[in-house]
XYZ file of C-alpha atoms in Angstrom:
688
model
C -0.004 -0.058 0.137
C 1.279 3.398 -1.218
C 1.094 6.520 0.978
C 1.248 9.594 -0.840
C 3.214 12.685 0.034
C 2.698 16.636 -0.389
C 5.390 18.287 -1.807
C 6.550 21.114 -0.071
C 7.496 22.455 -2.643
C 3.265 22.883 -3.899
C 2.625 23.947 -0.353
C 4.489 27.144 -1.016
C 2.742 27.723 -4.131
C -0.618 28.047 -1.696
C -0.514 31.745 -1.096
C -3.584 31.379 1.435
C -2.377 28.058 2.917
C 0.260 29.056 5.250
C 2.803 26.335 6.577
C 2.778 24.991 10.493
C -0.322 24.834 12.663
C -3.247 27.056 11.732
C -3.348 29.833 14.089
C -5.509 29.887 17.191
C -9.295 31.285 16.643
C -9.797 34.458 17.645
C -12.510 34.562 19.995
C -12.843 38.287 20.857
C -10.310 41.150 19.183
C -10.266 42.709 22.889
C -9.108 39.811 24.585
C -6.708 39.100 22.194
C -5.230 42.405 21.745
C -5.593 43.182 25.719
C -3.463 46.379 26.600
C -2.781 44.869 29.779
C -1.284 42.301 28.302
C 1.025 44.719 26.361
C 1.725 46.490 29.088
C 2.709 43.610 31.292
C 4.872 42.403 28.081
C 7.184 45.959 27.785
C 7.411 46.006 31.352
C 8.716 42.741 31.648
C 11.342 43.661 28.691
C 13.057 46.118 30.731
C 12.834 44.593 34.339
C 14.465 41.440 33.362
C 17.414 42.977 31.455
C 17.628 45.666 34.526
C 17.703 42.481 37.103
C 19.684 40.595 35.006
C 22.359 42.790 34.360
C 22.660 44.060 37.987
C 23.144 40.193 39.091
C 26.021 40.183 36.434
C 23.919 37.233 34.646
C 23.813 39.617 31.642
C 24.574 36.626 29.431
C 21.061 34.921 30.002
C 19.969 37.601 27.860
C 21.284 36.300 24.563
C 19.259 32.825 24.971
C 16.306 34.975 26.159
C 16.207 36.868 23.168
C 17.054 33.980 20.864
C 13.996 32.203 22.339
C 11.534 34.975 22.159
C 12.006 35.361 18.645
C 11.974 31.863 18.505
C 8.757 31.884 19.879
C 7.052 34.357 17.544
C 8.242 33.083 14.304
C 5.676 30.603 12.855
C 8.470 28.326 10.877
C 10.406 25.186 11.306
C 8.631 22.033 12.254
C 11.299 21.160 14.923
C 12.821 23.627 17.799
C 16.181 23.514 15.877
C 14.915 24.843 12.587
C 13.324 27.561 14.279
C 15.870 28.323 16.278
C 18.209 28.715 13.268
C 16.066 31.308 11.507
C 15.404 33.052 14.645
C 19.154 33.415 15.262
C 19.467 35.053 11.613
C 16.642 37.699 12.328
C 18.118 38.593 16.079
C 21.497 39.180 14.116
C 19.832 41.151 11.595
C 18.094 43.052 14.442
C 21.017 43.648 16.364
C 22.577 45.262 13.330
C 20.025 47.087 11.849
C 18.791 48.470 15.749
C 22.730 48.987 15.725
C 22.502 52.489 13.730
C 20.361 53.315 16.581
C 22.159 52.416 19.425
C 25.111 54.365 17.342
C 23.541 57.524 17.873
C 21.212 57.214 21.437
C 23.004 58.512 24.752
C 23.014 55.207 25.979
C 25.280 53.592 23.365
C 25.751 49.755 23.710
C 24.564 49.512 27.256
C 23.068 46.219 27.555
C 19.756 46.809 29.644
C 18.956 49.782 26.948
C 19.553 47.741 23.819
C 18.250 44.285 25.153
C 15.218 46.089 26.680
C 14.379 47.561 23.358
C 14.531 44.529 21.469
C 12.336 42.749 24.035
C 9.823 45.266 23.330
C 10.158 45.075 19.803
C 9.085 41.264 19.904
C 6.602 42.066 22.601
C 5.135 44.734 20.372
C 5.089 42.622 17.605
C 3.872 39.427 19.145
C 0.577 41.605 20.430
C -0.066 43.341 17.139
C 0.127 40.088 15.506
C -1.886 38.425 18.085
C 0.519 35.454 18.957
C 1.311 33.643 21.916
C 4.636 32.348 22.442
C 5.182 29.048 21.172
C 7.673 26.874 20.252
C 8.298 23.176 18.361
C 9.313 21.115 20.802
C 9.719 18.391 18.676
C 13.347 17.121 16.965
C 15.036 14.896 14.313
C 17.039 12.375 14.846
C 19.449 14.280 12.550
C 19.572 17.144 15.062
C 22.241 15.176 16.466
C 24.600 15.387 13.461
C 23.927 19.254 13.064
C 24.766 19.222 16.848
C 27.561 17.142 16.878
C 29.343 18.923 14.130
C 29.260 21.916 16.039
C 30.431 20.337 19.196
C 33.141 18.205 17.355
C 34.870 21.373 16.100
C 34.383 23.330 19.312
C 36.120 20.254 20.886
C 38.835 20.536 18.686
C 39.443 24.572 19.101
C 38.924 24.843 22.213
C 41.395 21.682 23.624
C 44.449 23.934 23.341
C 43.727 26.255 25.390
C 41.454 24.461 27.720
C 42.638 25.555 31.481
C 44.917 28.210 30.355
C 44.828 31.678 31.095
C 44.193 34.722 29.358
C 47.498 35.687 28.703
C 48.577 32.699 27.657
C 45.859 32.594 25.083
C 47.476 35.252 23.544
C 49.807 32.922 21.949
C 46.960 31.755 19.528
C 45.107 34.744 19.609
C 47.670 37.198 17.908
C 48.512 34.624 14.880
C 48.639 37.158 12.604
C 48.518 40.999 11.762
C 44.764 40.277 10.282
C 43.341 39.150 13.848
C 44.791 42.150 15.202
C 43.097 44.379 13.153
C 39.978 43.086 13.583
C 40.105 43.410 17.066
C 40.776 46.851 16.689
C 37.426 47.123 14.987
C 35.837 44.955 18.046
C 37.554 47.621 20.301
C 36.608 50.585 18.697
C 33.393 49.783 18.340
C 33.046 49.188 22.601
C 34.968 52.638 23.108
C 32.971 54.683 20.660
C 29.930 52.964 21.724
C 28.524 52.104 18.511
C 29.524 51.825 14.376
C 33.065 53.178 13.905
C 31.749 54.538 10.388
C 28.945 56.972 12.448
C 31.713 57.832 15.070
C 34.578 58.297 12.543
C 36.484 60.894 14.271
C 36.650 59.342 17.576
C 37.237 56.001 16.134
C 40.341 57.030 14.555
C 41.865 56.617 18.161
C 41.901 52.898 18.168
C 42.059 51.801 14.704
C 43.939 52.422 11.625
C 42.028 54.825 9.157
C 40.711 55.028 6.881
C 39.401 51.723 8.063
C 36.923 53.333 10.418
C 34.401 53.696 7.624
C 36.205 51.508 4.180
C 35.964 48.150 6.237
C 32.327 46.228 6.773
C 31.715 45.928 10.663
C 29.093 44.003 10.974
C 30.697 40.796 12.581
C 32.420 43.028 14.850
C 29.602 44.877 15.776
C 27.723 41.605 16.862
C 30.692 40.525 18.869
C 30.880 43.564 20.481
C 27.167 43.707 21.764
C 27.482 39.938 22.992
C 30.526 41.211 24.794
C 28.060 43.903 26.671
C 25.847 40.885 27.792
C 28.716 38.493 28.469
C 30.447 41.195 30.684
C 27.086 42.659 31.603
C 28.480 46.049 31.053
C 28.889 48.568 28.062
C 32.640 49.380 29.409
C 34.927 46.165 28.259
C 36.684 46.076 31.343
C 40.501 44.996 31.379
C 41.782 44.500 28.005
C 43.618 41.430 27.936
C 40.589 39.447 29.514
C 38.571 41.264 26.787
C 40.684 39.709 24.318
C 40.362 36.863 25.683
C 36.545 37.072 25.201
C 36.758 38.180 21.584
C 39.002 35.023 20.981
C 36.518 32.799 22.988
C 33.379 34.408 20.657
C 35.512 33.433 17.449
C 36.026 30.255 18.522
C 32.195 29.954 18.627
C 31.790 31.524 15.726
C 33.892 29.107 13.396
C 31.712 25.717 15.252
C 28.737 27.387 14.546
C 29.796 28.129 11.289
C 30.353 24.287 10.720
C 27.066 23.173 12.202
C 24.916 25.976 9.957
C 26.512 24.047 6.889
C 25.135 21.150 7.720
C 21.625 22.298 9.002
C 21.407 24.506 5.861
C 21.707 21.437 3.821
C 19.174 19.762 5.722
C 16.901 22.214 5.456
C 16.928 22.864 1.392
C 16.520 18.751 1.255
C 13.411 19.608 2.629
C 10.578 16.763 4.316
C 11.782 14.403 1.748
C 15.383 14.636 3.000
C 14.902 11.773 5.556
C 16.345 8.616 7.402
C 19.609 7.403 5.723
C 19.786 9.832 2.994
C 19.642 12.792 5.460
C 22.195 11.230 7.818
C 24.421 10.724 4.697
C 23.880 14.421 3.648
C 24.743 15.581 7.091
C 27.623 13.512 7.971
C 29.402 14.121 4.597
C 28.739 18.461 5.014
C 30.406 17.804 8.645
C 32.948 15.578 7.503
C 33.851 18.240 5.099
C 34.613 20.441 7.431
C 36.190 18.363 10.041
C 38.964 17.938 7.309
C 38.334 21.241 5.674
C 41.350 23.807 4.611
C 39.001 26.437 5.622
C 40.047 25.923 9.494
C 43.198 28.296 7.847
C 40.615 31.072 7.755
C 40.966 31.026 11.624
C 44.701 30.442 12.234
C 45.270 33.229 9.575
C 42.681 35.611 11.597
C 40.269 36.247 8.520
C 37.492 36.734 11.432
C 34.777 38.459 9.707
C 35.062 36.071 6.407
C 34.171 33.141 8.169
C 31.187 34.851 10.210
C 30.204 36.142 6.979
C 30.335 32.513 5.526
C 28.127 31.280 8.638
C 25.522 34.601 7.656
C 25.598 33.765 3.889
C 24.867 29.568 4.500
C 21.546 30.885 6.563
C 20.706 33.384 4.226
C 20.808 31.544 1.144
C 19.034 28.352 3.027
C 15.633 30.414 3.812
C 15.552 31.980 0.501
C 16.118 28.732 -1.301
C 13.397 27.245 0.456
C 11.549 29.842 2.126
C 8.783 27.600 4.125
C 7.823 30.340 6.019
C 4.872 32.935 5.751
C 5.292 35.914 4.051
C 5.935 38.246 7.021
C 8.530 35.667 8.342
C 10.284 35.189 4.834
C 10.902 38.741 4.140
C 11.783 39.297 8.357
C 14.314 36.428 7.156
C 15.149 37.945 3.748
C 15.973 41.453 5.234
C 18.331 39.856 7.713
C 20.180 37.887 5.528
C 20.919 40.665 3.219
C 21.737 43.137 6.059
C 23.819 40.717 8.357
C 25.886 39.444 5.093
C 26.467 42.752 3.619
C 27.475 44.321 6.940
C 29.727 41.145 7.953
C 31.507 41.411 4.280
C 30.235 43.643 1.976
C 31.115 41.861 -1.389
C 29.416 38.903 -0.302
C 26.245 41.001 -0.241
C 25.852 40.581 -4.257
C 25.370 36.697 -3.804
C 22.453 37.669 -1.022
C 20.803 39.743 -3.890
C 21.214 37.441 -6.729
C 19.790 34.659 -4.523
C 16.914 36.962 -3.641
C 15.923 38.056 -7.198
C 15.255 34.276 -8.278
C 13.514 33.008 -4.943
C 11.053 36.264 -5.942
C 10.870 34.894 -9.696
C 10.572 31.157 -8.591
C 8.575 32.115 -5.825
C 5.958 34.622 -7.304
C 3.243 32.585 -6.622
C 3.984 32.817 -3.141
C 3.369 36.157 -2.794
C 0.645 37.038 -4.838
C -1.362 39.946 -3.686
C 1.453 41.020 -1.520
C 3.725 41.819 -3.761
C 3.945 45.964 -3.191
C 4.187 45.075 0.713
C 6.805 42.383 0.095
C 8.971 44.969 -2.701
C 8.650 47.778 -0.531
C 9.958 46.172 2.751
C 12.965 44.519 0.862
C 13.510 47.701 -0.976
C 13.846 49.380 2.916
C 16.304 46.530 3.641
C 18.509 46.667 0.891
C 18.693 50.649 1.935
C 19.674 49.758 5.044
C 22.342 47.268 3.901
C 23.347 49.556 1.456
C 24.466 52.308 3.926
C 27.765 51.151 5.239
C 28.991 50.523 1.475
C 27.836 53.771 0.294
C 29.684 55.466 3.204
C 32.538 53.585 2.254
C 32.732 54.800 -1.368
C 32.054 58.512 -0.061
C 35.280 57.723 2.255
C 37.059 57.753 -0.631
C 37.717 53.739 -1.017
C 39.236 53.397 -4.208
C 37.290 50.296 -5.159
C 38.649 49.116 -8.194
C 42.254 49.368 -6.604
C 40.827 47.383 -3.599
C 39.209 44.892 -5.569
C 42.964 44.267 -7.246
C 44.841 43.879 -3.683
C 46.880 40.988 -3.143
C 47.449 39.367 0.262
C 47.379 36.083 2.165
C 44.212 34.062 1.440
C 42.761 30.422 2.271
C 42.062 29.124 -1.672
C 39.105 27.027 -1.771
C 39.251 23.084 -2.174
C 38.273 23.205 -5.819
C 37.159 19.401 -5.845
C 33.954 20.755 -3.582
C 34.078 23.923 -5.189
C 33.655 22.551 -8.599
C 31.967 18.708 -8.039
C 29.896 19.916 -5.142
C 28.621 22.138 -7.437
C 27.616 20.088 -10.270
C 26.195 17.853 -8.336
C 23.762 20.574 -7.170
C 23.829 21.422 -10.554
C 22.500 17.943 -11.796
C 19.976 17.692 -9.043
C 18.627 21.308 -9.620
C 17.869 20.384 -13.494
C 16.175 17.101 -12.318
C 12.380 16.922 -13.915
C 11.148 16.147 -10.463
C 12.818 19.763 -8.930
C 12.995 22.116 -11.569
C 9.244 22.048 -12.021
C 9.175 22.907 -8.168
C 9.676 26.608 -7.222
C 12.465 25.174 -4.510
C 14.292 23.389 -7.535
C 13.876 26.742 -9.800
C 15.067 28.725 -6.763
C 18.384 26.447 -6.200
C 19.235 26.711 -9.745
C 19.173 30.785 -9.737
C 21.357 30.553 -6.971
C 23.784 28.015 -8.327
C 23.943 29.926 -12.037
C 23.924 33.433 -10.191
C 26.825 32.168 -7.799
C 28.672 30.897 -10.942
C 28.068 34.058 -12.962
C 29.223 36.301 -10.451
C 32.860 34.686 -10.002
C 33.209 33.938 -13.442
C 32.524 37.803 -13.892
C 34.867 38.731 -11.501
C 37.412 36.311 -12.464
C 37.597 37.509 -15.880
C 37.231 41.266 -14.219
C 40.819 40.364 -12.646
C 42.562 38.235 -15.717
C 41.640 41.652 -18.027
C 42.825 44.193 -15.211
C 45.938 42.374 -13.324
C 46.323 38.997 -15.387
C 45.841 36.809 -12.471
C 43.280 35.895 -9.516
C 44.266 37.810 -6.390
C 43.361 38.098 -2.815
C 39.357 38.887 -3.480
C 38.832 36.518 -6.076
C 39.608 33.568 -3.441
C 37.484 35.577 -1.039
C 34.805 35.147 -3.192
C 34.900 31.416 -4.037
C 34.517 30.625 -0.453
C 30.633 31.768 -1.212
C 30.994 28.783 -3.990
C 32.218 26.569 -1.457
C 28.871 27.189 0.803
C 26.635 27.078 -1.825
C 28.611 23.524 -3.071
C 28.014 22.325 0.412
C 24.474 23.331 0.812
C 23.439 21.984 -2.609
C 24.062 18.650 -1.015
C 20.868 18.763 0.641
C 19.184 18.736 -2.624
C 21.251 15.658 -4.009
C 20.711 13.663 -1.260
C 16.500 14.046 -1.637
C 17.067 12.388 -5.391
C 18.214 9.402 -3.623
C 15.708 6.741 -3.014
C 14.835 5.280 0.246
C 14.421 1.874 0.440
C 11.566 2.100 3.411
C 8.535 4.302 2.529
C 4.937 5.123 4.589
C 4.903 6.556 7.861
C 3.366 3.900 10.054
C 6.551 1.603 9.635
C 6.883 -1.650 11.691
C 10.145 -1.905 14.430
C 12.265 -4.231 11.865
C 11.712 -1.511 9.348
C 12.927 1.303 11.499
C 15.706 -0.446 13.172
C 17.159 -1.065 9.276
C 16.881 2.801 8.857
C 18.673 3.225 11.829
C 21.518 1.073 10.848
C 21.943 1.987 7.007
C 21.832 5.723 8.413
C 24.845 4.551 10.986
C 26.627 3.104 7.795
C 25.996 6.233 5.975
C 27.603 8.574 8.534
C 30.509 6.247 8.698
C 31.027 6.037 5.258
C 30.898 9.960 5.258
C 33.405 10.437 7.836
C 35.530 7.734 6.177
C 35.486 9.236 2.652
C 35.453 12.825 3.604
C 37.280 13.428 7.068
C 39.611 10.754 6.462
C 38.569 8.971 9.272
C 40.246 5.279 9.294
C 38.718 4.107 12.507
C 42.232 2.819 13.558
C 42.912 0.729 10.586
C 46.305 0.884 9.528
C 47.710 3.283 11.759
C 50.967 3.760 13.374
C 53.419 5.945 14.890
C 55.382 5.975 11.568
C 52.103 6.201 9.222
C 49.418 7.741 10.820
C 45.804 8.414 9.595
C 45.361 11.346 7.231
C 42.555 12.550 9.878
C 45.677 13.445 12.206
C 47.276 15.611 9.574
C 44.110 17.891 9.031
C 44.357 21.589 10.176
C 41.539 21.132 12.735
C 43.107 18.145 14.584
C 46.979 20.276 14.375
C 45.449 23.268 16.040
C 43.816 20.693 18.884
C 47.225 19.499 19.066
C 48.289 23.332 19.479
C 50.405 23.340 16.796
C 49.709 26.718 15.365
C 50.365 27.983 18.977
C 52.160 31.529 18.322
C 55.473 32.640 19.804
C 54.475 35.236 22.598
C 55.077 33.940 26.007
C 52.030 34.410 28.773
C 54.510 37.350 30.626
C 55.450 39.339 27.695
C 51.461 39.603 27.002
C 51.060 40.741 30.595
C 54.029 43.164 30.368
C 52.699 44.855 27.107
C 49.408 45.999 29.068
C 51.261 48.668 31.157
C 48.166 51.184 30.837
C 50.399 53.967 29.664
C 48.894 57.375 28.835
C 51.297 57.401 25.563
C 52.387 55.449 22.815
C 54.025 51.855 23.620
C 56.437 50.445 21.184
C 57.616 46.678 21.632
C 60.836 45.956 20.165
C 60.831 42.270 22.292
C 63.569 40.653 19.317
C 65.561 41.457 16.648
C 62.931 40.088 13.819
C 60.809 42.964 12.607
C 57.232 40.971 12.083
C 57.803 39.986 16.047
C 58.075 43.437 16.839
C 55.198 44.611 14.821
C 52.752 42.356 16.187
C 54.313 43.064 19.933
C 53.593 46.566 19.159
C 50.123 46.298 17.821
C 49.097 44.051 20.736
C 50.358 46.758 23.276
C 48.557 49.349 21.674
C 45.278 47.349 21.664
C 45.650 46.887 25.389
C 46.455 50.388 26.116
C 43.293 51.200 23.923
C 45.895 53.242 21.431
C 44.731 51.041 18.256
C 45.079 54.367 16.165
C 48.927 54.726 16.938
C 49.348 52.057 14.599
C 48.800 54.409 11.666
C 52.609 55.722 12.621
C 53.688 52.551 14.279
C 53.232 50.273 11.253
C 56.747 51.441 10.493
C 57.879 49.203 12.949
C 57.315 46.155 10.180
C 60.797 47.298 9.297
C 62.187 47.632 12.858
C 64.595 44.594 13.689
C 66.274 45.631 16.635
C 65.542 45.040 20.323
C 67.147 41.557 21.567
C 70.683 41.072 22.168
C 73.690 40.793 19.716
C 72.064 43.059 17.006
C 74.212 43.712 13.780
C 75.611 47.346 13.387
C 73.995 47.434 10.058
C 70.620 46.369 10.791
C 70.413 48.832 14.481
C 71.402 51.930 12.082
C 68.633 51.282 9.495
C 66.387 50.325 11.937
C 66.664 52.855 14.476
C 65.788 55.591 11.582
C 62.576 53.914 10.901
C 61.939 53.999 14.523
C 62.659 57.206 14.652
C 60.243 58.443 11.821
C 57.538 56.052 13.454
C 57.775 58.313 16.762
C 57.701 61.563 14.457
C 54.612 60.852 12.958
C 53.115 60.095 16.522
C 50.056 62.084 17.486
C 50.699 64.615 20.410
C 50.255 62.331 23.769
C 50.455 63.340 27.447
C 53.654 61.257 28.079
C 56.510 60.339 25.567
C 56.174 56.989 23.993
C 57.365 54.231 26.280
C 59.826 51.489 24.241
C 59.905 47.967 25.453
C 62.834 46.088 24.792
C 64.392 42.532 25.605
C 67.992 43.419 25.981
C 68.970 46.372 28.365
C 72.092 47.063 26.714
C 69.973 47.688 23.473
C 67.512 49.583 25.044
C 69.635 51.935 26.505
C 71.789 52.731 23.146
C 68.141 53.598 21.973
C 67.499 55.772 24.311
C 70.609 57.377 23.976
C 70.496 57.461 20.372
C 67.291 59.485 20.118
C 67.557 61.512 23.073
C 70.695 62.769 20.866
C 68.446 63.726 17.967
C 66.258 65.478 20.221
C 63.346 62.657 20.764
C 62.426 62.294 24.261
C 61.182 58.756 25.003
C 61.356 56.057 27.968
C 62.831 53.007 27.519
C 62.081 49.832 29.847
C 64.380 46.717 29.190
C 64.558 42.809 30.482
C 67.368 40.661 29.978
C 65.027 37.588 29.070
C 64.028 36.360 25.838
C 60.370 37.747 26.053
C 59.213 34.674 23.308
C 59.932 31.979 25.265
C 60.571 32.545 28.703
C 58.764 34.052 31.312
C 59.273 37.609 32.256
C 58.539 40.094 35.165
C 55.694 42.435 34.716
C 57.787 45.017 36.951
C 60.473 46.287 34.915
C 63.943 46.952 36.442
C 64.872 50.539 37.024
C 61.604 51.570 36.437
C-alpha cells in the first residue's frame, strides 16, 4: 500500500495556506489585544534585563532574546529549525537597531539595547495576536547538526582549556589580520556604536581610513554580545576582553560548520529523511572537519568565516522559504543586512539569490507584492548604507578589488564537484518544476555567474586571480556544500510510508549509521584505527583542525610577555622584543590594543621594518632600524607622555634611548634581559 506524500514545494505555491499549525481562533479582538497584556510584556522587557545585568547575569539575555524571537516566529517543524532562523533574524535586528544604538545616548548598554529589542518582540507578538509557541520536537539528524558544532568546538578549545587569558594570546595573535579585527571590535566598544558613525573618535582605536572603508557587521555583533556576557558596556581589562573576543571566534567557527550542515538539511526539505539525511549531514560535517577552511581561523580572517556563516543561513531560507510571507521578509531582510554588514562583497550573492527567490516563488507572494517589495527595498537601503559611506569615504573600489594578500584558497574538488552535483539535482525533472528547485538553480547559476565575472575582471585588469577572488570562491564552496541537501533528496529510500514497523525502523537506523561512517571515512579521512601506526598515522591526524587541537598553531608570544604589554600607559607603547621586525610589529600592535591606543598603529606600522630590541644586534640592522623607529615616533600624534619603548635587551634599550635623545627625541625605555618570546618575564621592569 503506497502513501501519497505532499510536496513542500506545492505547499509553497499556495499563497492562502500558511505553513505549520493553523492559528488559534480569535474569540474576541479585545481579549486578544488586551492592552494590559501589552503593558505587562513591556514592563518585563525592561525589568528582566535590568535585573539580570544587576546580578551580573547579562549573558542569559542572549538565549532569552533568541527564544523570544523563536516563540513568535512560525517557521520550521522542529525546534532546531526555528532557532536557526530566529538566530538570523536576531543578528539582523542587532545590526539594524545598531544604527540607533550608535546615535542614542546609552550606546551599547546591555539594559538599553536588550530592553528595546524585547519591547519590539513584545509589540510585534501583540500586534500579530501571537502567543509564545515553540515546536518542542526534534529530528534524529539534529544530533548530526549539533554534533558537528560540538566536534569542531572540542578541537578548537582543547589547546587552550585550562589556560589563562595571557597564555591564550599565543593563539589569538597568530596574524596581523586578527589584530586588525580586534581593533574594530575595540573601537565599537569604546565609541559606543558603529565606527563609521563615529569616525573621528574611532580613529583613536584603529588604523584610518578603515573606520569607514571596512565592513564592521561581525565586529558589532561580537561587541554587542560582549556587553551581555560582561554585563556592562565598558569592556574592562583589555587582556580579558581580548580573551573573550577569541572565545567568541571559536564559537563562531563551530557555528559556521554546524550551520552548513543545517542549511543542507533545510534545503533538502521533508523529503530528505532517514539514511539519506544522515548521509548528507555527515558528509557536510565530515568535509568541514577536514577542510582547509580551518586556515581562516589560523590566519585571522574573522569577518570572512562569520560572513560565510550568515550567508549559509541566508541562502538556505531563500532557496526554500517554507514560512509565511512576513517571516520570509524578516529572514530575507536579516540575511541581506547581516551578510552585507559582515563582508560587503558577499552581499551581491545574497542579492542574486533574493531575486531568484522572488521570481521562482512568485505565487507565494501573490496579492502581497507591493508590501513585500517595499519591505525588501527598505532592507536593501539599510544594507547598502555602510558600503555607500565607504565609497564616499574615498575608497578606491577598483584598486581594492585587485589588492594582493595572503588568502585561503577554495577546495576546488568541493567547489566544482559539489556545484556540479547541485546543478544535476536542480535540473532533474522532479526538481526543476518546483519553486524550490528553480530557486536553487538560480542560486547556483547566479553564484557561478558572479564568480566568472569577477574572475574575468581580474584577468583583464591584472592578469591573475588575487585576494578577493579567493574570498569570493568561499561562497561557491558554501553553495556547493548546502546543495548536497538537494542531491540527497533525490536518492531513493528503501522504506516508504509513515507507519513503519520496528524492524524497518531498525533497518533505517543501521543504514543511517553506515552512511555516517562512510561519509566520515571518505571525506574526513577517518580510518577507525585501521593501518594507523606511529610512523604511518591516519590522514585525519594531519588535517588543520586536529593540528590546531594539538597546539601546532600556537604563536611565539609568552604569557608574561603578553601581560607586560598591558602597562596602562597614557602614551604610545612600542615593543621591540626581538631582532625580528614582524615579531616587533605584532608585539607593538598588541601593546597598542591592550592600552586602547590602536590608532597609534597608523604611525607605528613602520615598526614592520625595525629589527632591533634583542641581544647581539648587527650594526647595519641597528642603524637602519633606528632611522625607521625615529620616523615612526615623529609621525605619532601628540600624547600626554612620551612614547614608551619595551626592549628585551637592556644594553640595546639604553643605546636606543641615548641615540634618540641625541636626535631630540624623548622616550622612556623599559628593558628586561630575558627572552620575552619563550621565557616568562616580570611585569615589573628593572629600573622603573
